[in-house]
Coordinates of N, CA and C in Angstrom, one line a residue:
Chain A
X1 N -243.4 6.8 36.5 CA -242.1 6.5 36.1 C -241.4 7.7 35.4
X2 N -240.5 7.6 35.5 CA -239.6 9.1 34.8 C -239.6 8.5 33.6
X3 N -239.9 10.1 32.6 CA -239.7 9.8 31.2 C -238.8 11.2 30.9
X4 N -238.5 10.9 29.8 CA -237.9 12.1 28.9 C -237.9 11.9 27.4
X5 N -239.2 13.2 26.5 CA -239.5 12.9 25.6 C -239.4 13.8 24.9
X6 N -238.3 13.9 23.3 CA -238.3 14.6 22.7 C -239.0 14.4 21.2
X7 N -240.0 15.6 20.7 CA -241.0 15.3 20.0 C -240.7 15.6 18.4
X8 N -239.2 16.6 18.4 CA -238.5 16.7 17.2 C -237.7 15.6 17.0
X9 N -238.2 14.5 15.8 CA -237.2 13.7 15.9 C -235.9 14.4 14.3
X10 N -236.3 15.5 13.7 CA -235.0 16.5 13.1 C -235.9 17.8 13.0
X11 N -234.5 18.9 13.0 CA -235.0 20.2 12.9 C -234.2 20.7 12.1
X12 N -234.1 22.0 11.5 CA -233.0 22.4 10.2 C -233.1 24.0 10.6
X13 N -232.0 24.9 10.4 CA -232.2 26.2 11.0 C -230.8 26.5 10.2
X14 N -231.0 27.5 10.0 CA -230.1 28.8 8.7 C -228.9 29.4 9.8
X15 N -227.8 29.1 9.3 CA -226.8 29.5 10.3 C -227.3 31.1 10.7
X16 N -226.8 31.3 11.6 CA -226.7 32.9 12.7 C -228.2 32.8 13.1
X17 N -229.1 32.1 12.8 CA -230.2 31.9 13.2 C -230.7 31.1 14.8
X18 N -231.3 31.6 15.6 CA -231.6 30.8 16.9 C -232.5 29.8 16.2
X19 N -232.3 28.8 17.2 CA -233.3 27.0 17.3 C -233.7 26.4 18.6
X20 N -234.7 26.4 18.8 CA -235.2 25.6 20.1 C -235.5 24.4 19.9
X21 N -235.0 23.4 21.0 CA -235.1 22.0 21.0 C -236.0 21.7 22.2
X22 N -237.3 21.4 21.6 CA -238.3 20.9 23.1 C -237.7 19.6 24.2
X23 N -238.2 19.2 25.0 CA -237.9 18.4 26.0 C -238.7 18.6 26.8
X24 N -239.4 17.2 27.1 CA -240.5 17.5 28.5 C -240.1 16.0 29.1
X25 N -240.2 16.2 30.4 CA -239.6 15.5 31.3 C -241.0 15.1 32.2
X26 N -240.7 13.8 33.0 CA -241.5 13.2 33.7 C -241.4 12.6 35.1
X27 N -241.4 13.5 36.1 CA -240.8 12.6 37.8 C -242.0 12.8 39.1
X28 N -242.2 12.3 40.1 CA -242.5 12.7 40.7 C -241.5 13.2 42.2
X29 N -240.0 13.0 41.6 CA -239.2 13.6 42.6 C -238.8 14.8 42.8
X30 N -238.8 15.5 43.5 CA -238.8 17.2 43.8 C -237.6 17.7 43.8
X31 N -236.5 16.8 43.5 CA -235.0 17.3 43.4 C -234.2 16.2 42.1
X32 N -234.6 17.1 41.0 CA -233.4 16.4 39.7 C -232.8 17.5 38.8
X33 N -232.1 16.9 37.9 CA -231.2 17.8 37.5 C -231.3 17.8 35.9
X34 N -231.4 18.4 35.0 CA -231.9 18.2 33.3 C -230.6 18.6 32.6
X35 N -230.3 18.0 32.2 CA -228.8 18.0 31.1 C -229.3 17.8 29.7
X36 N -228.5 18.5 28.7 CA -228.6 18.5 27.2 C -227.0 17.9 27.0
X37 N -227.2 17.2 25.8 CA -225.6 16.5 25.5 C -226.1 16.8 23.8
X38 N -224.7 17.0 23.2 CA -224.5 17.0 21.8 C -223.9 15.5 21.8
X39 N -224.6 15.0 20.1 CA -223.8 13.9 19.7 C -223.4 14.4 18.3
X40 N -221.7 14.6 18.2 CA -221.7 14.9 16.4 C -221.7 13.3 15.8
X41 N -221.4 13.5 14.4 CA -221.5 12.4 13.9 C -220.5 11.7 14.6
X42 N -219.2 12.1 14.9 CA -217.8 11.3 15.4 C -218.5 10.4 16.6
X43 N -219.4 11.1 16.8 CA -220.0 9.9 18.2 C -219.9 10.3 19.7
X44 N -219.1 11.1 19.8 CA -218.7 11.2 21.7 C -220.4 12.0 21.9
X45 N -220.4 12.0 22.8 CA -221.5 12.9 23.9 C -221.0 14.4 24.8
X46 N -221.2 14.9 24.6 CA -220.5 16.3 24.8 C -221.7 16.6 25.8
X47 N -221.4 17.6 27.3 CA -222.1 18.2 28.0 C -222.2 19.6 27.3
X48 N -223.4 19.9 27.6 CA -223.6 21.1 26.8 C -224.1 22.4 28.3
X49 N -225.3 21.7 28.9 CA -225.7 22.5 30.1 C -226.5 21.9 30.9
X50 N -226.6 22.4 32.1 CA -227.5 21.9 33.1 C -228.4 22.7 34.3
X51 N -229.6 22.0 34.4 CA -230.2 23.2 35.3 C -231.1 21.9 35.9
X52 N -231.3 22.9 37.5 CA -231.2 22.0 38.6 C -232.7 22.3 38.7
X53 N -233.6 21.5 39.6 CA -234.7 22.0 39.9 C -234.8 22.8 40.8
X54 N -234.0 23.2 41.4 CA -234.2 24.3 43.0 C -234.3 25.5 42.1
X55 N -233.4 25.6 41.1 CA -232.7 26.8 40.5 C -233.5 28.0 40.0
X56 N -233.3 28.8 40.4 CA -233.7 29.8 40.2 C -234.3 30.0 38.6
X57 N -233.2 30.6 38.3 CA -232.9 31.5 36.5 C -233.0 30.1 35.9
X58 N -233.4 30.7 34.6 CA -232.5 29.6 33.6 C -231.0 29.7 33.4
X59 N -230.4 28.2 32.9 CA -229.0 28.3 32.8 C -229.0 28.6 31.5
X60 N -227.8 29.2 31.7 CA -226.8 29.9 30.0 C -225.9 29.2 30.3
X61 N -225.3 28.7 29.0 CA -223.5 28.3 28.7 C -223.2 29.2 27.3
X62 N -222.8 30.3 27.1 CA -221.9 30.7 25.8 C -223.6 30.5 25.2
X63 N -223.7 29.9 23.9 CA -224.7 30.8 23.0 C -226.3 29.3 23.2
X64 N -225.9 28.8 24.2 CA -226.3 27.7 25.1 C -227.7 28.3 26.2
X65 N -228.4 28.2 25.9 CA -229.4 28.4 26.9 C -230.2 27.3 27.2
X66 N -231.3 27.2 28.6 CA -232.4 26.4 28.6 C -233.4 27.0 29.0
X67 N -234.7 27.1 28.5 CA -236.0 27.3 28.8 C -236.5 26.6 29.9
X68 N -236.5 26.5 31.1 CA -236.8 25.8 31.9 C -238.2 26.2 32.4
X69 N -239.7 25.5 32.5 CA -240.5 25.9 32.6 C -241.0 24.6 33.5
X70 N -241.0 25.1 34.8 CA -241.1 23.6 35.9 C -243.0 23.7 35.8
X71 N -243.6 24.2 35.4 CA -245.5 23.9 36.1 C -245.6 23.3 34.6
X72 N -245.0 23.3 33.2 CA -245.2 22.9 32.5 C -244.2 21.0 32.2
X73 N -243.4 21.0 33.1 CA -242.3 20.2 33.1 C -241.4 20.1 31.5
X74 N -241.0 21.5 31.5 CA -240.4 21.1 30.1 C -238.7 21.9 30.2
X75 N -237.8 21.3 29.4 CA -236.5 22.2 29.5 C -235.9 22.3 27.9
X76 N -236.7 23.3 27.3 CA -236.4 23.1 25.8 C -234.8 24.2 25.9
X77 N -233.9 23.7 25.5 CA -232.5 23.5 25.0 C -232.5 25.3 23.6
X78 N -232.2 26.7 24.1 CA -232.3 27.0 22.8 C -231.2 27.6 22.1
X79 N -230.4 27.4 20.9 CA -229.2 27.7 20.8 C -228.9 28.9 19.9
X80 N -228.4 29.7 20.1 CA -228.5 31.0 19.2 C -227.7 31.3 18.5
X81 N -227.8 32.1 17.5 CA -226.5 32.0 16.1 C -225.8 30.8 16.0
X82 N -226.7 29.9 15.1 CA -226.5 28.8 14.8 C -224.9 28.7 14.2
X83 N -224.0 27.8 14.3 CA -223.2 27.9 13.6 C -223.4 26.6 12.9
X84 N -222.5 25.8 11.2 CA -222.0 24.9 10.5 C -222.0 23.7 11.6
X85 N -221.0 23.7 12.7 CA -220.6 23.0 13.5 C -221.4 22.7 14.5
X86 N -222.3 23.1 14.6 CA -223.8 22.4 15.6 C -224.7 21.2 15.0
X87 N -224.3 21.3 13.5 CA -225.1 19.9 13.4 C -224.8 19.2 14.1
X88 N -225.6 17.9 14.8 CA -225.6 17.1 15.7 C -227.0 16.4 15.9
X89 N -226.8 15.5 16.8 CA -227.8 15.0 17.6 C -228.0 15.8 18.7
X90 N -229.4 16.0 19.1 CA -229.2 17.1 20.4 C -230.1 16.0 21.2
X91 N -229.6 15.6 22.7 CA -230.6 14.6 23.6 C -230.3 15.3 25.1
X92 N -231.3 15.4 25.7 CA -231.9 16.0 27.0 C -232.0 15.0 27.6
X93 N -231.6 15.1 28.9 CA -231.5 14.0 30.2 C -231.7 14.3 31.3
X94 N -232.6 13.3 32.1 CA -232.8 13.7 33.4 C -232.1 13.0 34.4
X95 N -231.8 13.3 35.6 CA -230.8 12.3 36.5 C -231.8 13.1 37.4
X96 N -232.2 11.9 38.8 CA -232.8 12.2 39.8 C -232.3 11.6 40.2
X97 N -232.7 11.3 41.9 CA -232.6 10.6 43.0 C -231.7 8.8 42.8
X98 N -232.1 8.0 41.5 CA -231.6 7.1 41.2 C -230.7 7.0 41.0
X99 N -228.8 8.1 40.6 CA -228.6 8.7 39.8 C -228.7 8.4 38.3
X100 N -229.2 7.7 38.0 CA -228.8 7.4 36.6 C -229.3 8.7 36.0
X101 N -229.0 8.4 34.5 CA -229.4 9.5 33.2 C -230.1 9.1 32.5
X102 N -231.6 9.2 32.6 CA -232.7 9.1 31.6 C -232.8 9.9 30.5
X103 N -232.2 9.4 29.4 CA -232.5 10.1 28.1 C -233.6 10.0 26.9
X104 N -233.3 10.9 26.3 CA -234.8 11.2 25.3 C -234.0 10.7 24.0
X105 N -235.2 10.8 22.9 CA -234.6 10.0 21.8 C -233.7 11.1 21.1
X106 N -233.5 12.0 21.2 CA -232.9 12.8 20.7 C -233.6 13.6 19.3
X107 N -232.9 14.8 19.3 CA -233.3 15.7 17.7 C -232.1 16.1 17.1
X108 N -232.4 15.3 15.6 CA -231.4 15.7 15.0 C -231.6 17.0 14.1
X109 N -230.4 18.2 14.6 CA -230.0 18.7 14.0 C -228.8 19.2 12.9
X110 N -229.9 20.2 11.7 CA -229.2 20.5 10.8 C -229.0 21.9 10.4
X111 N -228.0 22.3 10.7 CA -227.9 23.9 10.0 C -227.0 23.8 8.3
X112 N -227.9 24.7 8.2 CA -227.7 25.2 6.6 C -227.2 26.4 6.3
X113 N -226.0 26.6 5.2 CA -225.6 28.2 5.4 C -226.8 28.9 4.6
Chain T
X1 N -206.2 18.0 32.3 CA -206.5 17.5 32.8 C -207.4 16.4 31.9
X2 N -207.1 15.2 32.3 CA -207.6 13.9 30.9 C -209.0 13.6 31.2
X3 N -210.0 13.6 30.1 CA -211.4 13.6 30.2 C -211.3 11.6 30.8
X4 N -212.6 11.5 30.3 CA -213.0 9.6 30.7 C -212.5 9.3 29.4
X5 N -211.1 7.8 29.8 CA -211.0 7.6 28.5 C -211.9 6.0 28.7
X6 N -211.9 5.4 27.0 CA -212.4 4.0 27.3 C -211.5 3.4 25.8
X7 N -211.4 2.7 26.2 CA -210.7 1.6 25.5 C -211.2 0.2 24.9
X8 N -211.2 -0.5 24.1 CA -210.8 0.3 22.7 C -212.0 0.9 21.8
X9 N -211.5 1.8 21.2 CA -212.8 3.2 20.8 C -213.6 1.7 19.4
X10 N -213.1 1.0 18.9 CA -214.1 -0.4 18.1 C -213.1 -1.3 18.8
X11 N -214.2 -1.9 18.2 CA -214.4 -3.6 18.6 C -215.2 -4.7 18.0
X12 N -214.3 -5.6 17.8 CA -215.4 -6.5 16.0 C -214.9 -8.0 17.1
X13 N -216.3 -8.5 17.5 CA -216.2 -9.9 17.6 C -216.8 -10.9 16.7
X14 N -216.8 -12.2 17.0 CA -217.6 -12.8 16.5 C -218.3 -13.2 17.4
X15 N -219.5 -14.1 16.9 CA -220.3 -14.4 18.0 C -220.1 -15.8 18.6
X16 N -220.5 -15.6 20.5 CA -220.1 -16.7 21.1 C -218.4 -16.1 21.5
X17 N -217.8 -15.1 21.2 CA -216.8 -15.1 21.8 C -217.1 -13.8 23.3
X18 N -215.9 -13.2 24.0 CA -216.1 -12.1 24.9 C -215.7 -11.2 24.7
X19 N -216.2 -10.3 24.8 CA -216.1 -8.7 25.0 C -215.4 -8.0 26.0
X20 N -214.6 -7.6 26.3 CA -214.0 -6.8 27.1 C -214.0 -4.8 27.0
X21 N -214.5 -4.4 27.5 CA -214.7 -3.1 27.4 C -214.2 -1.9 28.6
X22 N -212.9 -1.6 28.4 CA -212.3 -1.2 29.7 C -213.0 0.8 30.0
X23 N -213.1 1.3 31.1 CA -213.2 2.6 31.1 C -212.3 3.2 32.2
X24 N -211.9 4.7 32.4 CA -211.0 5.4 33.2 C -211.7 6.5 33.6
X25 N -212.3 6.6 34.5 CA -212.8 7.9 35.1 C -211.8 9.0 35.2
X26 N -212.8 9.8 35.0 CA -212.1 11.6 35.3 C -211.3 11.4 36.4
X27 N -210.3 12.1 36.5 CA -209.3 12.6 37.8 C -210.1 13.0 38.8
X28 N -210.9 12.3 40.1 CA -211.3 12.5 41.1 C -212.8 12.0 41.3
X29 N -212.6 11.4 40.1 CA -214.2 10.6 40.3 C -214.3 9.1 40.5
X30 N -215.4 9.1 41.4 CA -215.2 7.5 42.1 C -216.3 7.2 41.9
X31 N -217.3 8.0 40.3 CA -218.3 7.2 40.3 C -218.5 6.6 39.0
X32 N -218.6 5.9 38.1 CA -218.6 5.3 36.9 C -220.2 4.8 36.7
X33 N -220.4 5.1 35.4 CA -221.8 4.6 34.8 C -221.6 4.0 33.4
X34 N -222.3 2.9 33.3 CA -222.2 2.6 32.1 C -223.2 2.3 31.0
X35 N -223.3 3.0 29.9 CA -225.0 3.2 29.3 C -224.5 2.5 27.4
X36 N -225.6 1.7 27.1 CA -225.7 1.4 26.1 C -226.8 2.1 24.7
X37 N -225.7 2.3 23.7 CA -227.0 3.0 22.8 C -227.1 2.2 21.9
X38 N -228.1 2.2 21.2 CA -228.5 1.2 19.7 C -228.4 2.2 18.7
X39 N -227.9 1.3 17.7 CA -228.3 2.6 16.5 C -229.4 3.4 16.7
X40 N -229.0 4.5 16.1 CA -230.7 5.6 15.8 C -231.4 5.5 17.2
X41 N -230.8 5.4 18.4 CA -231.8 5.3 19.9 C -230.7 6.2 20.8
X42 N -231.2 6.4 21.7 CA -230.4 7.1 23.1 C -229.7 6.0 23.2
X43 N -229.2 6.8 25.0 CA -228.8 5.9 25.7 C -229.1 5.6 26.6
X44 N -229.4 3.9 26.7 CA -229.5 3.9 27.6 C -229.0 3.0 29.2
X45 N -229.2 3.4 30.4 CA -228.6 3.3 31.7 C -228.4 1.7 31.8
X46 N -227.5 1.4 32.5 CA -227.1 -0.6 32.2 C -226.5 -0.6 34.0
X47 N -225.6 0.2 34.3 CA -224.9 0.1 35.3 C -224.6 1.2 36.1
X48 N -224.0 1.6 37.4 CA -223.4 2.5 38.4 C -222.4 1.7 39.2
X49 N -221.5 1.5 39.2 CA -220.6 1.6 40.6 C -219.9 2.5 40.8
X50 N -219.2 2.0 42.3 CA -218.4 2.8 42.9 C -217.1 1.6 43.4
X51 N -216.4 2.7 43.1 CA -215.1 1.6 43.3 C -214.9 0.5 44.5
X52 N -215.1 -0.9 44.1 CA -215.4 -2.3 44.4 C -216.6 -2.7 45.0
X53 N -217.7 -1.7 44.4 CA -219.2 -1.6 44.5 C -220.5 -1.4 43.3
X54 N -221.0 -2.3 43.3 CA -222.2 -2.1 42.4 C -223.4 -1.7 43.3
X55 N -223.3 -0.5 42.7 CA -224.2 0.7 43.3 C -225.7 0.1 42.9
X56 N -226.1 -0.4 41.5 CA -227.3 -0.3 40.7 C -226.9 -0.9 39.7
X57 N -227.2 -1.9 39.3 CA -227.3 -3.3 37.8 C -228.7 -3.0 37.1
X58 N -229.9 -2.2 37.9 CA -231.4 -2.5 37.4 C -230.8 -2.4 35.5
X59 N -230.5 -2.3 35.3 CA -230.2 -2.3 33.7 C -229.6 -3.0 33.0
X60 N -229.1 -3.8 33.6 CA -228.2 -4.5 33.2 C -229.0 -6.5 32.6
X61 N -228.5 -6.9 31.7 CA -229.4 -7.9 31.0 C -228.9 -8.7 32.2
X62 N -229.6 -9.8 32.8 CA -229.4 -11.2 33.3 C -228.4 -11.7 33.1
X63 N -228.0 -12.2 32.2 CA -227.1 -13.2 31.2 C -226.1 -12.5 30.9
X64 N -224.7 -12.7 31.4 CA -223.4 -12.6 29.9 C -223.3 -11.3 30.4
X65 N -223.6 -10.4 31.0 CA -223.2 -9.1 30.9 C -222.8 -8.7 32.6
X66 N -221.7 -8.3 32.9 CA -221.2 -8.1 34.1 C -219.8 -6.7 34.3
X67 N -219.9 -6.2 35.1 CA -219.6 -5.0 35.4 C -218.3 -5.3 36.4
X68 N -217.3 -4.5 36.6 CA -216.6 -3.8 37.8 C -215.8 -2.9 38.0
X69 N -215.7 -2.7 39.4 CA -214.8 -1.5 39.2 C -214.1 -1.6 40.1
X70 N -212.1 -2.7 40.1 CA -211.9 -2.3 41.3 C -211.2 -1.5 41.6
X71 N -210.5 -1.7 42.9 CA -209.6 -0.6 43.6 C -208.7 0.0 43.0
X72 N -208.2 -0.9 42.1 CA -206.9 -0.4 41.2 C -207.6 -0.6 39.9
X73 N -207.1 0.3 39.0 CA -207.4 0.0 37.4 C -208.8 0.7 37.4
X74 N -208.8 0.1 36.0 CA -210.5 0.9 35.1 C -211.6 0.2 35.8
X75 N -212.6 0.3 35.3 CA -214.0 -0.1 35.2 C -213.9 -0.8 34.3
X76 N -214.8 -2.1 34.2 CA -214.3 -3.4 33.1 C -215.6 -3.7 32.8
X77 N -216.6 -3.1 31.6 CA -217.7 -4.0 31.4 C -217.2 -5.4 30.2
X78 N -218.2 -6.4 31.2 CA -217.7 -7.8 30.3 C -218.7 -8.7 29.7
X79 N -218.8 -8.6 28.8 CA -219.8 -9.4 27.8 C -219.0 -10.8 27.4
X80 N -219.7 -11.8 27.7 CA -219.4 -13.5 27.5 C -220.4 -13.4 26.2
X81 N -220.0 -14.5 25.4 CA -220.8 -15.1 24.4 C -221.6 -14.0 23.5
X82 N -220.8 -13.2 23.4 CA -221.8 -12.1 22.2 C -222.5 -12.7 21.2
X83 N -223.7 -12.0 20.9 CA -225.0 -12.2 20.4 C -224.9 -10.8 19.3
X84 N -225.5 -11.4 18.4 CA -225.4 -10.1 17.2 C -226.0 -8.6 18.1
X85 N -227.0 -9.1 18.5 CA -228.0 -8.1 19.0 C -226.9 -7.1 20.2
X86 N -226.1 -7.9 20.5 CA -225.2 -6.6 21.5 C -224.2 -5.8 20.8
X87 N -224.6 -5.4 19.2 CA -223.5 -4.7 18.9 C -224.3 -2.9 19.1
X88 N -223.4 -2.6 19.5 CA -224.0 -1.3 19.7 C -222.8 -0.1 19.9
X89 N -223.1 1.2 20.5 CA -222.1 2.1 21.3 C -222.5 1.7 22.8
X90 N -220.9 1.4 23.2 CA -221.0 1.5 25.2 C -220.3 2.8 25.5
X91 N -221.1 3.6 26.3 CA -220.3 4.6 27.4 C -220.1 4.7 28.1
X92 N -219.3 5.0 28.8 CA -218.8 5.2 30.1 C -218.6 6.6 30.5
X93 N -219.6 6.6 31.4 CA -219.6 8.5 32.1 C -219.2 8.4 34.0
X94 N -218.4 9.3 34.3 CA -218.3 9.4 35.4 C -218.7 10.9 36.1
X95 N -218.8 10.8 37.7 CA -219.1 12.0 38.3 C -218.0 11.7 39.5
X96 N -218.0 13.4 39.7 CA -217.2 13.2 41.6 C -218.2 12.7 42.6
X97 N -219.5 12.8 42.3 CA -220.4 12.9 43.6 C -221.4 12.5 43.4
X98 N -221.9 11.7 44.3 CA -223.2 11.0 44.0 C -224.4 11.9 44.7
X99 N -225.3 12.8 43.6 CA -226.1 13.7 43.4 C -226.9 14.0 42.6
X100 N -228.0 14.5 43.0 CA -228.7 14.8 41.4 C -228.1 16.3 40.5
X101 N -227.2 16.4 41.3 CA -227.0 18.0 40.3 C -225.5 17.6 39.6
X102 N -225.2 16.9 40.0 CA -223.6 16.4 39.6 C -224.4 15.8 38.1
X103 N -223.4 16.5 36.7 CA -222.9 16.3 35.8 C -221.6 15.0 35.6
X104 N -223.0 14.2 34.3 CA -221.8 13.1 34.2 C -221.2 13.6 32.8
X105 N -219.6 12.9 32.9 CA -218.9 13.0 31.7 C -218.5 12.1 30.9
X106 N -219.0 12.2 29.9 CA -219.0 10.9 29.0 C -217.1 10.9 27.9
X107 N -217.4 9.8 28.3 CA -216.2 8.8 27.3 C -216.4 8.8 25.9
X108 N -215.5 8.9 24.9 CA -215.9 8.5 23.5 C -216.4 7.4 22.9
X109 N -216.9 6.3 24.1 CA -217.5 5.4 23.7 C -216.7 4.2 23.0
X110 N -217.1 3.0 23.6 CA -216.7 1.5 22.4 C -217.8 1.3 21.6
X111 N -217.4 1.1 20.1 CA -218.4 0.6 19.1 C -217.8 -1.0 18.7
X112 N -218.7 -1.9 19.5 CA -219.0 -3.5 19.5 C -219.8 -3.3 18.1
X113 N -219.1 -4.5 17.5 CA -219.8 -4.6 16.2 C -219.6 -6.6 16.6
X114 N -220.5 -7.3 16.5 CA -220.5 -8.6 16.4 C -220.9 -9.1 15.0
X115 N -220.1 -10.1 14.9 CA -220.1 -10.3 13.2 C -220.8 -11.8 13.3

């Protein structure tokens, strides 16, 4: 069965400072897609990035990266020069074949000046 | 260009009454999903259609809870007889394309509060 499991359930990091958010993922289908969404407190779900399984590189968005390590099945999320405005919920999602979005419990983040 | 809106952003029933929860997909998307989160939990997957099509309900409770999307207008999820236990956040995410690489875009969500 597809899973998506995040094992930080909070993390805390010093603004201008980088933070990795783990995520390990579970399919036996050979074509899905791993998305990160921000939740601030206001509540919406924000796309943050996405990386496909064919894909080469890891994806970047602006200070947005993902660690994608397919033999380990993991797509840890890492964000660099933290800013004030990143506190959030950070949740990782997988969408395969079904389309739906299987999501993880998410990690809340906290930056600190 | 206007993101997924959903309507109305709260909502306070009491219980035993219905729920109406309307959503509006992105400009050129004809695929709508609909995911429920619980406090302090993800979210998670309830519905998919496609306009005047239910693609996938596997998520969707038995009872009281029903979905659509037609040709004209929003996507309508509809809750009969609310139960405390359905107060939660609903979202409504849409895509152009039904794919695993297509990004969904989420809605600001209804917060059901059942009193």
């Amino acid at each position: 069965a597809q899973k998506i499991t995040q094992t930080q359930p909070g993390m805390f990091v010093q603004e201008k400072e980088a933070v990795t958010l783990d995520c390990t993922y579970d399919t036996s289908d050979p074509s899905y897609g791993l998305f990160w969404y921000k939740q601030p407190s206001s509540g919406e779900m924000i796309f943050l990035i996405y990386q496909g399984s064919y894909d080469q590189q890891n994806a970047t968005e602006g200070r947005y990266s993902l660690n994608f390590q397919k033999a380990r099945k993991s797509a840890n999320l890492v964000i660099s020069a933290s800013q004030l405005g990143d506190s959030a919920m950070y949740f990782c999602a997988m969408r395969d074949n079904t389309d739906k979005l299987i999501f993880g419990t998410g990690t809340r983040l906290q930056v600190f000046p | 260009n206007a993101g997924v809106m959903q309507n109305p952003r709260h909502l306070v029933r009491r219980r035993g009454q219905e729920a109406r929860l309307r959503c509006s997909p992105m400009k050129g998307h004809s695929h709508v999903y609909w995911y429920r989160q619980l406090p302090e939990e993800g979210l998670k997957f309830m519905v998919y259609l496609q306009k005047e099509n239910i693609i996938d309900e596997s998520g969707m409770p038995k009872e009281r809870f029903s979905a659509e999307f037609p040709k004209e207008g929003p996507s309508i999820l509809r809750i009969q007889q609310v139960v405390r236990g359905d107060s939660a956040a609903y979202f409504c995410a849409s895509s152009p394309l039904r794919d695993s690489t297509d990004t969904q875009y989420f809605g600001p969500g209804t917060r059901l509060t059942v009193l």
